[in-house]
Short mmCIF file of C-alpha atoms and ligand atoms in Angstrom, two decimals:
data_model
loop_
_atom_site.label_atom_id
_atom_site.label_comp_id
_atom_site.label_asym_id
_atom_site.label_seq_id
_atom_site.Cartn_x
_atom_site.Cartn_y
_atom_site.Cartn_z
CA UNK A 1 16.82 -7.42 -44.05
CA UNK A 2 16.87 -3.63 -43.64
CA UNK A 3 18.60 -2.32 -40.56
CA UNK A 4 16.27 -0.09 -38.57
CA UNK A 5 18.85 2.69 -38.45
CA UNK A 6 18.60 3.14 -42.24
CA UNK A 7 14.87 3.94 -42.12
CA UNK A 8 14.24 7.64 -42.81
CA UNK A 9 13.06 9.88 -39.99
CA UNK A 10 9.29 10.48 -39.75
CA UNK A 11 9.80 13.96 -38.32
CA UNK A 12 7.56 16.56 -39.95
CA UNK A 13 3.91 17.39 -40.45
CA UNK A 14 1.73 14.52 -41.66
CA UNK A 15 -1.37 15.79 -43.43
CA UNK A 16 -4.06 14.32 -45.66
CA UNK A 17 -5.01 11.83 -42.94
CA UNK A 18 -8.30 10.53 -41.59
CA UNK A 19 -8.20 9.24 -38.02
CA UNK A 20 -9.73 5.82 -37.41
CA UNK A 21 -12.28 5.80 -34.57
CA UNK A 22 -10.43 5.69 -31.24
CA UNK A 23 -6.99 6.27 -32.79
CA UNK A 24 -6.25 9.47 -30.86
CA UNK A 25 -8.24 9.33 -27.63
CA UNK A 26 -9.51 12.70 -26.53
CA UNK A 27 -8.77 14.62 -29.72
CA UNK A 28 -10.49 12.58 -32.39
CA UNK A 29 -12.09 14.39 -35.28
CA UNK A 30 -14.31 12.01 -37.25
CA UNK A 31 -12.88 10.04 -40.13
CA UNK A 32 -14.30 12.50 -42.68
CA UNK A 33 -12.34 15.45 -41.28
CA UNK A 34 -8.78 15.95 -42.47
CA UNK A 35 -6.41 15.23 -39.60
CA UNK A 36 -2.75 16.03 -39.08
CA UNK A 37 0.03 14.63 -36.92
CA UNK A 38 3.12 16.66 -36.02
CA UNK A 39 6.22 14.59 -35.26
CA UNK A 40 9.50 15.96 -33.91
CA UNK A 41 12.49 13.94 -32.73
CA UNK A 42 10.49 10.77 -33.19
CA UNK A 43 7.74 11.90 -30.84
CA UNK A 44 4.16 12.94 -31.56
CA UNK A 45 3.90 16.65 -30.70
CA UNK A 46 0.35 17.21 -31.80
CA UNK A 47 -2.59 15.32 -33.35
CA UNK A 48 -6.03 16.57 -34.35
CA UNK A 49 -8.09 18.21 -37.07
CA UNK A 50 -5.80 19.92 -39.56
CA UNK A 51 -7.92 23.06 -39.36
CA UNK A 52 -6.97 23.34 -35.66
CA UNK A 53 -3.21 22.87 -36.20
CA UNK A 54 -1.23 25.26 -33.97
CA UNK A 55 0.89 27.67 -36.05
CA UNK A 56 4.14 26.46 -34.50
CA UNK A 57 3.83 23.15 -36.40
CA UNK A 58 2.73 24.52 -39.76
CA UNK A 59 6.25 24.94 -41.09
CA UNK A 60 7.50 21.41 -40.39
CA UNK A 61 8.63 19.40 -43.43
CA UNK A 62 5.48 17.98 -45.05
CA UNK A 63 4.45 14.34 -45.46
CA UNK A 64 1.32 13.92 -47.57
CA UNK A 65 -0.89 11.10 -46.30
CA UNK A 66 -2.94 11.05 -49.52
CA UNK A 67 -6.26 10.66 -47.70
CA UNK A 68 -5.19 7.48 -45.88
CA UNK A 69 -6.96 6.19 -42.78
CA UNK A 70 -4.57 6.22 -39.82
CA UNK A 71 -4.46 3.97 -36.76
CA UNK A 72 -1.92 3.63 -33.98
CA UNK A 73 0.84 1.13 -34.72
CA UNK A 74 -0.48 -2.36 -34.12
CA UNK A 75 0.60 -4.29 -31.04
CA UNK A 76 0.85 -8.09 -31.11
CA UNK A 77 0.61 -8.82 -27.40
CA UNK A 78 0.98 -12.63 -27.31
CA UNK A 79 3.46 -14.52 -29.48
CA UNK A 80 5.81 -17.47 -29.27
CA UNK A 81 7.79 -16.19 -32.26
CA UNK A 82 11.19 -17.73 -31.49
CA UNK A 83 11.42 -21.52 -31.89
CA UNK A 84 13.14 -24.20 -33.97
CA UNK A 85 11.45 -26.23 -36.69
CA UNK A 86 7.74 -26.42 -37.44
CA UNK A 87 4.89 -28.88 -36.74
CA UNK A 88 3.03 -29.40 -39.99
CA UNK A 89 2.99 -33.12 -39.17
CA UNK A 90 0.66 -32.40 -36.25
CA UNK A 91 -1.60 -30.48 -38.56
CA UNK A 92 -1.96 -33.70 -40.54
CA UNK A 93 -2.56 -35.69 -37.33
CA UNK A 94 -5.32 -33.33 -36.29
CA UNK A 95 -6.86 -33.48 -39.76
CA UNK A 96 -6.95 -37.24 -39.29
CA UNK A 97 -8.92 -36.75 -36.06
CA UNK A 98 -6.40 -36.43 -33.21
CA UNK A 99 -7.02 -33.69 -30.62
CA UNK A 100 -4.39 -31.23 -29.37
CA UNK A 101 -4.25 -33.06 -26.06
CA UNK A 102 -3.87 -36.45 -27.81
CA UNK A 103 -1.03 -35.11 -29.95
CA UNK A 104 0.70 -33.77 -26.82
CA UNK A 105 0.26 -37.07 -24.98
CA UNK A 106 1.75 -38.92 -27.98
CA UNK A 107 5.01 -36.99 -27.53
CA UNK A 108 4.20 -34.27 -30.03
CA UNK A 109 3.02 -30.83 -29.13
CA UNK A 110 5.15 -28.36 -27.25
CA UNK A 111 7.92 -30.85 -26.42
CA UNK A 112 8.57 -31.55 -30.09
CA UNK A 113 9.28 -27.84 -30.58
CA UNK A 114 11.46 -28.04 -27.48
CA UNK A 115 13.64 -30.66 -29.18
CA UNK A 116 14.08 -28.52 -32.29
CA UNK A 117 14.69 -25.36 -30.26
CA UNK A 118 17.36 -27.00 -28.12
CA UNK A 119 19.15 -28.21 -31.25
CA UNK A 120 19.29 -24.75 -32.81
CA UNK A 121 21.88 -22.18 -31.82
CA UNK A 122 21.11 -18.52 -31.31
CA UNK A 123 21.93 -17.49 -34.87
CA UNK A 124 19.80 -20.29 -36.31
CA UNK A 125 16.86 -19.28 -34.12
CA UNK A 126 17.29 -15.66 -35.18
CA UNK A 127 17.38 -16.65 -38.85
CA UNK A 128 14.18 -18.66 -38.47
CA UNK A 129 12.29 -16.02 -36.49
CA UNK A 130 13.33 -12.97 -38.55
CA UNK A 131 11.19 -13.69 -41.64
CA UNK A 132 8.22 -14.39 -39.38
CA UNK A 133 8.71 -11.05 -37.66
CA UNK A 134 8.97 -9.36 -41.06
CA UNK A 135 5.54 -10.71 -41.98
CA UNK A 136 3.99 -9.27 -38.82
CA UNK A 137 5.74 -5.94 -39.27
CA UNK A 138 4.48 -5.65 -42.84
CA UNK A 139 0.96 -5.61 -41.39
CA UNK A 140 1.79 -2.55 -39.30
CA UNK A 141 2.99 -4.11 -36.03
CA UNK A 142 5.05 -1.63 -33.98
CA UNK A 143 5.32 -3.57 -30.70
CA UNK A 144 5.35 -7.28 -30.05
CA UNK A 145 5.55 -9.63 -27.12
CA UNK A 146 7.80 -12.67 -27.54
CA UNK A 147 7.70 -15.54 -25.05
CA UNK A 148 10.27 -18.16 -24.22
CA UNK A 149 8.95 -21.61 -23.35
CA UNK A 150 10.46 -23.88 -25.99
CA UNK A 151 13.80 -24.22 -24.21
CA UNK A 152 12.65 -25.41 -20.77
CA UNK A 153 16.23 -25.35 -19.48
CA UNK A 154 18.20 -22.29 -18.44
CA UNK A 155 20.58 -22.12 -21.39
CA UNK A 156 17.84 -22.73 -23.95
CA UNK A 157 15.33 -20.31 -22.44
CA UNK A 158 18.14 -17.74 -22.35
CA UNK A 159 18.84 -18.38 -26.03
CA UNK A 160 15.21 -17.70 -26.96
CA UNK A 161 15.01 -14.51 -24.92
CA UNK A 162 18.30 -13.20 -26.26
CA UNK A 163 17.05 -13.75 -29.80
CA UNK A 164 13.88 -11.84 -28.92
CA UNK A 165 15.96 -8.89 -27.74
CA UNK A 166 18.17 -9.06 -30.84
CA UNK A 167 15.11 -9.01 -33.09
CA UNK A 168 13.91 -5.83 -31.40
CA UNK A 169 17.22 -4.13 -31.97
CA UNK A 170 17.65 -5.31 -35.56
CA UNK A 171 14.19 -4.21 -36.67
CA UNK A 172 13.64 -1.14 -34.52
CA UNK A 173 10.47 -2.61 -33.04
CA UNK A 174 9.49 -2.60 -29.37
CA UNK A 175 9.84 -6.14 -28.02
CA UNK A 176 8.54 -7.19 -24.61
CA UNK A 177 9.99 -10.49 -23.49
CA UNK A 178 7.99 -12.93 -21.41
CA UNK A 179 9.55 -15.83 -19.54
CA UNK A 180 7.36 -18.91 -20.04
CA UNK A 181 9.60 -21.53 -18.47
CA UNK A 182 6.43 -23.12 -17.09
CA UNK A 183 5.03 -23.90 -20.54
CA UNK A 184 5.38 -27.69 -20.47
CA UNK A 185 7.19 -30.31 -18.45
CA UNK A 186 10.52 -31.11 -20.14
CA UNK A 187 10.93 -34.85 -20.77
CA UNK A 188 13.89 -35.13 -18.37
CA UNK A 189 11.54 -34.08 -15.54
CA UNK A 190 8.77 -36.57 -16.38
CA UNK A 191 6.89 -37.37 -13.17
CA UNK A 192 8.76 -34.62 -11.29
CA UNK A 193 6.69 -31.58 -11.96
CA UNK A 194 7.40 -30.09 -8.53
CA UNK A 195 11.16 -30.30 -9.07
CA UNK A 196 10.84 -28.57 -12.41
CA UNK A 197 8.75 -25.74 -10.97
CA UNK A 198 11.36 -25.34 -8.21
CA UNK A 199 14.00 -25.01 -10.93
CA UNK A 200 11.91 -22.45 -12.80
CA UNK A 201 11.35 -20.38 -9.66
CA UNK A 202 14.67 -20.69 -7.89
CA UNK A 203 17.18 -20.83 -10.73
CA UNK A 204 15.91 -20.06 -14.20
CA UNK A 205 13.77 -17.00 -13.47
CA UNK A 206 16.20 -15.23 -11.10
CA UNK A 207 19.14 -15.80 -13.47
CA UNK A 208 17.31 -14.59 -16.57
CA UNK A 209 15.81 -11.63 -14.74
CA UNK A 210 19.28 -10.62 -13.52
CA UNK A 211 20.43 -10.65 -17.14
CA UNK A 212 17.67 -8.19 -18.05
CA UNK A 213 15.95 -10.72 -20.29
CA UNK A 214 12.53 -10.83 -18.60
CA UNK A 215 9.84 -8.16 -18.86
CA UNK A 216 7.00 -10.38 -17.61
CA UNK A 217 6.31 -13.95 -16.46
CA UNK A 218 3.72 -16.35 -17.89
CA UNK A 219 2.54 -19.89 -17.10
CA UNK A 220 0.47 -22.43 -19.05
CA UNK A 221 -2.10 -23.39 -16.39
CA UNK A 222 -3.92 -26.41 -17.80
CA UNK A 223 -4.54 -30.13 -17.33
CA UNK A 224 -1.76 -30.93 -19.84
CA UNK A 225 0.60 -28.35 -18.33
CA UNK A 226 0.75 -26.93 -14.75
CA UNK A 227 -1.67 -26.88 -11.83
CA UNK A 228 -3.10 -23.86 -10.07
CA UNK A 229 -0.74 -24.38 -7.10
CA UNK A 230 2.30 -24.61 -9.41
CA UNK A 231 1.12 -21.49 -11.21
CA UNK A 232 0.91 -19.62 -7.91
CA UNK A 233 4.42 -20.71 -7.01
CA UNK A 234 5.72 -19.14 -10.23
CA UNK A 235 3.70 -15.98 -9.58
CA UNK A 236 5.25 -15.74 -6.12
CA UNK A 237 8.72 -15.96 -7.63
CA UNK A 238 7.83 -13.26 -10.16
CA UNK A 239 6.43 -11.05 -7.44
CA UNK A 240 9.58 -11.42 -5.37
CA UNK A 241 11.52 -10.05 -8.34
CA UNK A 242 9.01 -7.26 -8.99
CA UNK A 243 8.01 -8.70 -12.38
CA UNK A 244 4.45 -8.49 -13.76
CA UNK A 245 2.59 -11.73 -14.53
CA UNK A 246 0.18 -12.95 -17.19
CA UNK A 247 -1.41 -16.32 -17.79
CA UNK A 248 -2.42 -18.86 -20.43
CA UNK A 249 -5.74 -19.32 -18.66
CA UNK A 250 -8.82 -21.50 -19.13
CA UNK A 251 -7.97 -22.47 -22.71
CA UNK A 252 -9.11 -26.09 -22.59
CA UNK A 253 -10.82 -26.18 -19.19
CA UNK A 254 -11.76 -23.90 -16.29
CA UNK A 255 -8.81 -24.20 -13.91
CA UNK A 256 -9.60 -21.06 -11.92
CA UNK A 257 -6.42 -19.55 -13.33
CA UNK A 258 -7.89 -16.17 -14.23
CA UNK A 259 -9.02 -15.44 -10.66
CA UNK A 260 -5.59 -16.41 -9.35
CA UNK A 261 -3.84 -14.25 -11.95
CA UNK A 262 -6.11 -11.34 -11.07
CA UNK A 263 -5.10 -11.66 -7.42
CA UNK A 264 -1.52 -11.12 -8.56
CA UNK A 265 -2.56 -8.06 -10.59
CA UNK A 266 -1.89 -9.83 -13.88
CA UNK A 267 -1.45 -7.70 -16.98
CA UNK A 268 -3.54 -10.17 -18.97
CA UNK A 269 -5.29 -13.53 -19.06
CA UNK A 270 -5.04 -15.11 -22.46
CA UNK A 271 -7.18 -17.63 -24.43
CA UNK A 272 -9.96 -17.80 -21.75
CA UNK A 273 -12.42 -19.89 -23.78
CA UNK A 274 -13.58 -21.53 -20.52
CA UNK A 275 -13.46 -18.39 -18.34
CA UNK A 276 -16.07 -18.42 -15.56
CA UNK A 277 -18.23 -15.58 -14.25
CA UNK A 278 -16.01 -15.42 -11.14
CA UNK A 279 -12.95 -15.14 -13.38
CA UNK A 280 -14.51 -12.24 -15.27
CA UNK A 281 -15.38 -10.43 -12.06
CA UNK A 282 -11.86 -10.92 -10.70
CA UNK A 283 -10.36 -9.57 -13.95
CA UNK A 284 -12.68 -6.59 -13.89
CA UNK A 285 -11.61 -5.71 -10.37
CA UNK A 286 -7.90 -6.03 -11.08
CA UNK A 287 -8.00 -4.27 -14.47
CA UNK A 288 -6.60 -7.37 -16.19
CA UNK A 289 -6.87 -7.43 -19.99
CA UNK A 290 -8.62 -10.36 -21.69
CA UNK A 291 -6.46 -11.45 -24.62
CA UNK A 292 -8.46 -13.26 -27.31
CA UNK A 293 -6.58 -15.64 -29.58
CA UNK A 294 -8.86 -16.60 -32.44
CA UNK A 295 -6.02 -18.20 -34.43
CA UNK A 296 -5.62 -20.95 -31.82
CA UNK A 297 -9.39 -21.35 -31.49
CA UNK A 298 -9.64 -21.76 -35.26
CA UNK A 299 -6.66 -24.10 -35.64
CA UNK A 300 -7.89 -26.39 -32.88
CA UNK A 301 -11.39 -26.30 -34.35
CA UNK A 302 -12.55 -25.28 -30.92
CA UNK A 303 -16.28 -24.77 -30.48
CA UNK A 304 -16.30 -23.39 -26.93
CA UNK A 305 -16.47 -19.63 -27.43
CA UNK A 306 -14.86 -17.24 -24.94
CA UNK A 307 -17.55 -15.35 -22.97
CA UNK A 308 -17.39 -12.20 -25.10
CA UNK A 309 -20.79 -10.83 -24.15
CA UNK A 310 -20.08 -11.15 -20.41
CA UNK A 311 -16.61 -9.59 -20.78
CA UNK A 312 -18.16 -6.72 -22.72
CA UNK A 313 -20.89 -6.24 -20.14
CA UNK A 314 -18.30 -6.20 -17.34
CA UNK A 315 -16.17 -3.67 -19.19
CA UNK A 316 -13.09 -5.91 -19.21
CA UNK A 317 -10.77 -4.61 -21.97
CA UNK A 318 -10.38 -7.15 -24.77
CA UNK A 319 -7.20 -7.46 -26.82
CA UNK A 320 -6.66 -9.61 -29.91
CA UNK A 321 -3.37 -11.27 -30.80
CA UNK A 322 -1.89 -13.83 -33.17
CA UNK A 323 -0.57 -16.22 -30.46
CA UNK A 324 1.91 -17.05 -33.21
CA UNK A 325 3.34 -20.51 -32.39
CA UNK A 326 4.16 -23.65 -34.35
CA UNK A 327 1.47 -25.81 -32.77
CA UNK A 328 -1.83 -24.07 -32.41
CA UNK A 329 -1.58 -20.81 -34.29
CA UNK A 330 0.92 -20.54 -37.13
CA UNK A 331 -0.58 -17.13 -37.92
CA UNK A 332 1.47 -14.19 -39.16
CA UNK A 333 -1.16 -11.53 -39.71
CA UNK A 334 -2.79 -9.46 -37.02
CA UNK A 335 -5.28 -8.19 -39.61
CA UNK A 336 -6.41 -11.76 -40.18
CA UNK A 337 -6.84 -12.14 -36.41
CA UNK A 338 -9.08 -9.06 -36.43
CA UNK A 339 -11.18 -10.70 -39.09
CA UNK A 340 -11.40 -13.92 -37.07
CA UNK A 341 -12.16 -12.05 -33.83
CA UNK A 342 -15.10 -10.40 -35.56
CA UNK A 343 -16.32 -13.41 -37.50
CA UNK A 344 -15.76 -16.14 -34.92
CA UNK A 345 -16.10 -14.19 -31.66
CA UNK A 346 -18.47 -11.45 -32.84
CA UNK A 347 -16.31 -8.52 -31.82
CA UNK A 348 -17.40 -5.24 -33.34
CA UNK A 349 -15.00 -3.43 -35.66
CA UNK A 350 -14.12 -0.73 -33.07
CA UNK A 351 -13.51 -3.50 -30.52
CA UNK A 352 -11.20 -5.31 -32.95
CA UNK A 353 -9.28 -2.09 -33.70
CA UNK A 354 -8.90 -1.31 -29.98
CA UNK A 355 -8.00 -4.98 -29.47
CA UNK A 356 -4.87 -4.72 -31.61
CA UNK A 357 -3.92 -1.22 -30.44
CA UNK A 358 -5.08 0.35 -27.15
CA UNK A 359 -5.91 -2.79 -25.19
CA UNK A 360 -3.04 -4.83 -26.61
CA UNK A 361 -0.62 -2.14 -25.43
CA UNK A 362 -2.14 -2.31 -21.98
CA UNK A 363 -1.78 -6.10 -21.96
CA UNK A 364 1.96 -5.47 -22.19
CA UNK A 365 2.06 -2.55 -19.76
CA UNK A 366 2.94 -0.32 -22.72
CA UNK A 367 -0.03 2.02 -22.53
CA UNK A 368 2.17 5.08 -22.04
CA UNK A 369 4.10 4.54 -25.27
CA UNK A 370 1.96 2.44 -27.61
CA UNK A 371 -1.59 1.75 -28.71
CA UNK A 372 -2.68 5.35 -29.30
CA UNK A 373 -1.61 8.42 -31.23
CA UNK A 374 -1.08 11.03 -28.55
CA UNK A 375 1.08 13.99 -27.73
CA UNK A 376 4.28 12.91 -26.05
CA UNK A 377 4.16 9.31 -27.25
CA UNK A 378 6.78 7.88 -29.62
CA UNK A 379 5.52 8.11 -33.21
CA UNK A 380 4.01 4.72 -34.01
CA UNK A 381 1.20 4.86 -36.54
CA UNK A 382 0.00 3.21 -39.73
CA UNK A 383 -1.49 4.75 -42.86
CA UNK A 384 -3.95 2.43 -44.58
CA UNK A 385 -5.25 2.49 -48.15
CA UNK A 386 -8.84 1.94 -47.05
CA UNK A 387 -11.92 4.09 -46.92
CA UNK A 388 -13.37 2.64 -43.77
CA UNK A 389 -11.95 1.14 -40.56
CA UNK A 390 -14.20 -1.88 -41.13
CA UNK A 391 -12.02 -2.79 -44.10
CA UNK A 392 -9.15 -3.60 -41.75
CA UNK A 393 -11.16 -6.53 -40.44
CA UNK A 394 -13.27 -7.20 -43.53
CA UNK A 395 -10.61 -8.14 -46.08
CA UNK A 396 -8.54 -11.17 -45.37
CA UNK A 397 -5.35 -12.01 -47.16
CA UNK A 398 -5.08 -8.32 -48.11
CA UNK A 399 -2.37 -6.00 -46.94
CA UNK A 400 -3.72 -2.47 -47.35
CA UNK A 401 -0.73 -0.84 -45.61
CA UNK A 402 0.43 2.38 -47.21
CA UNK A 403 3.00 3.61 -44.67
CA UNK A 404 4.25 2.42 -41.29
CA UNK A 405 5.84 4.91 -38.90
CA UNK A 406 7.59 2.84 -36.28
CA UNK A 407 9.52 4.36 -33.40
CA UNK A 408 9.74 7.67 -35.20
CA UNK A 409 10.99 6.22 -38.48
CA UNK A 410 9.29 5.44 -41.77
CA UNK A 411 9.70 1.68 -41.74
CA UNK A 412 7.38 0.92 -44.66
CA UNK A 413 6.38 3.13 -47.59
CA UNK A 414 8.93 5.93 -47.45
CA UNK A 415 8.88 8.18 -50.55
CA UNK A 416 11.72 7.10 -52.86
O1 LIG B 1 -0.66 -20.38 -26.74
N1 LIG B 1 -1.39 -22.97 -24.90
C1 LIG B 1 -0.19 -23.13 -24.81
N2 LIG B 1 0.76 -22.63 -25.57
C2 LIG B 1 0.61 -22.30 -26.95
C3 LIG B 1 0.73 -23.50 -27.80
C4 LIG B 1 2.10 -23.93 -27.88
C5 LIG B 1 2.35 -25.09 -28.80
O2 LIG B 1 1.47 -25.94 -29.06
O3 LIG B 1 3.50 -25.15 -29.24
C6 LIG B 1 -0.64 -21.50 -27.19
O4 LIG B 1 -1.61 -21.96 -27.82
FE1 LIG B 2 0.24 -18.83 -26.32
#
């Protein structure tokens, strides 16, 4: 593992670039015009057509982009990256015909990852998550959300969130932590869902928030998880602490979760295969991002498509994420998710690019610092060895990254 502090500075004038559509809102020359990016002290000072470069930046140390296409650093806005063990056995069960809900009811599913996560100490969890993070970073990820939710007890949720913070520091990547204590009912609370939600709201969340471990709060609102009323109780607790909320909403059924989340000004509603017209309208009004998770849809062999056309028509911003988790989406490539979002959900290429940059940043409340290349933002951008932005979604199993500038440093592809 390379320590982030050893990455060389990206300060200087980046030339020989072509901006992907939408990469630098407001200033975008087309992809056939040579673009330049001026970086000083880790911050973007200027971006635009090279021919329009202000003289004050012309003398900065040069970085030749070699004609690469450039996008903002990618943002993976929904992951469960920190957990113990893996669940390949469930993959086999599903291949033999069992559904996700059947596997969960048979004692597998989330609670089996809870067992393995509780058994692992912080260093073991870090060691297991680090190579997974490295895979995502190699695809150009510059910011990532990491949820808890496999501890389901204060000390174990704390362990997950602390590992998430440590990963951010070790790799020099922006990490947003999300407390997902209401992910599943821990076995010791079987039949006492209300007591567990009280614990989540009155003890776990306040303690973890006081320790600075919680950037947002999430709930799995579903038949096999928590009810709408329980979800609202958690949202109330988050609101009392001034924390933003998001929701695993309408993945397997329409619970009315999206409309509730919208009432609480949720940053995002995620999965949303069964999202209703009322849910879409509520999200539109509250400016909530729709996070599409094609990896889970694919793994579960789902056939109920999220209402893409209606979301598009309503102008609800759509993000795309890996949902990396050991049960339903063991995916470690955001580029592959772009491919799936286009192929399975019929997103257009510009929608898929915005889905892993601009809108994904907004789903994390990071729109001021991530998801675009813009003056005043930290330098987070990726140079790609492709001719066309469509190639980012078209290839799968390819890694056309040339250079990653992450938090003002050249994290991948520095000149030797
Ligand atoms: O986002 N939907 C709930 N949570 C995860 C799955 C977690 C698991 O199966 O371990 C998801 O798909
Ligand atoms: Fe998830």
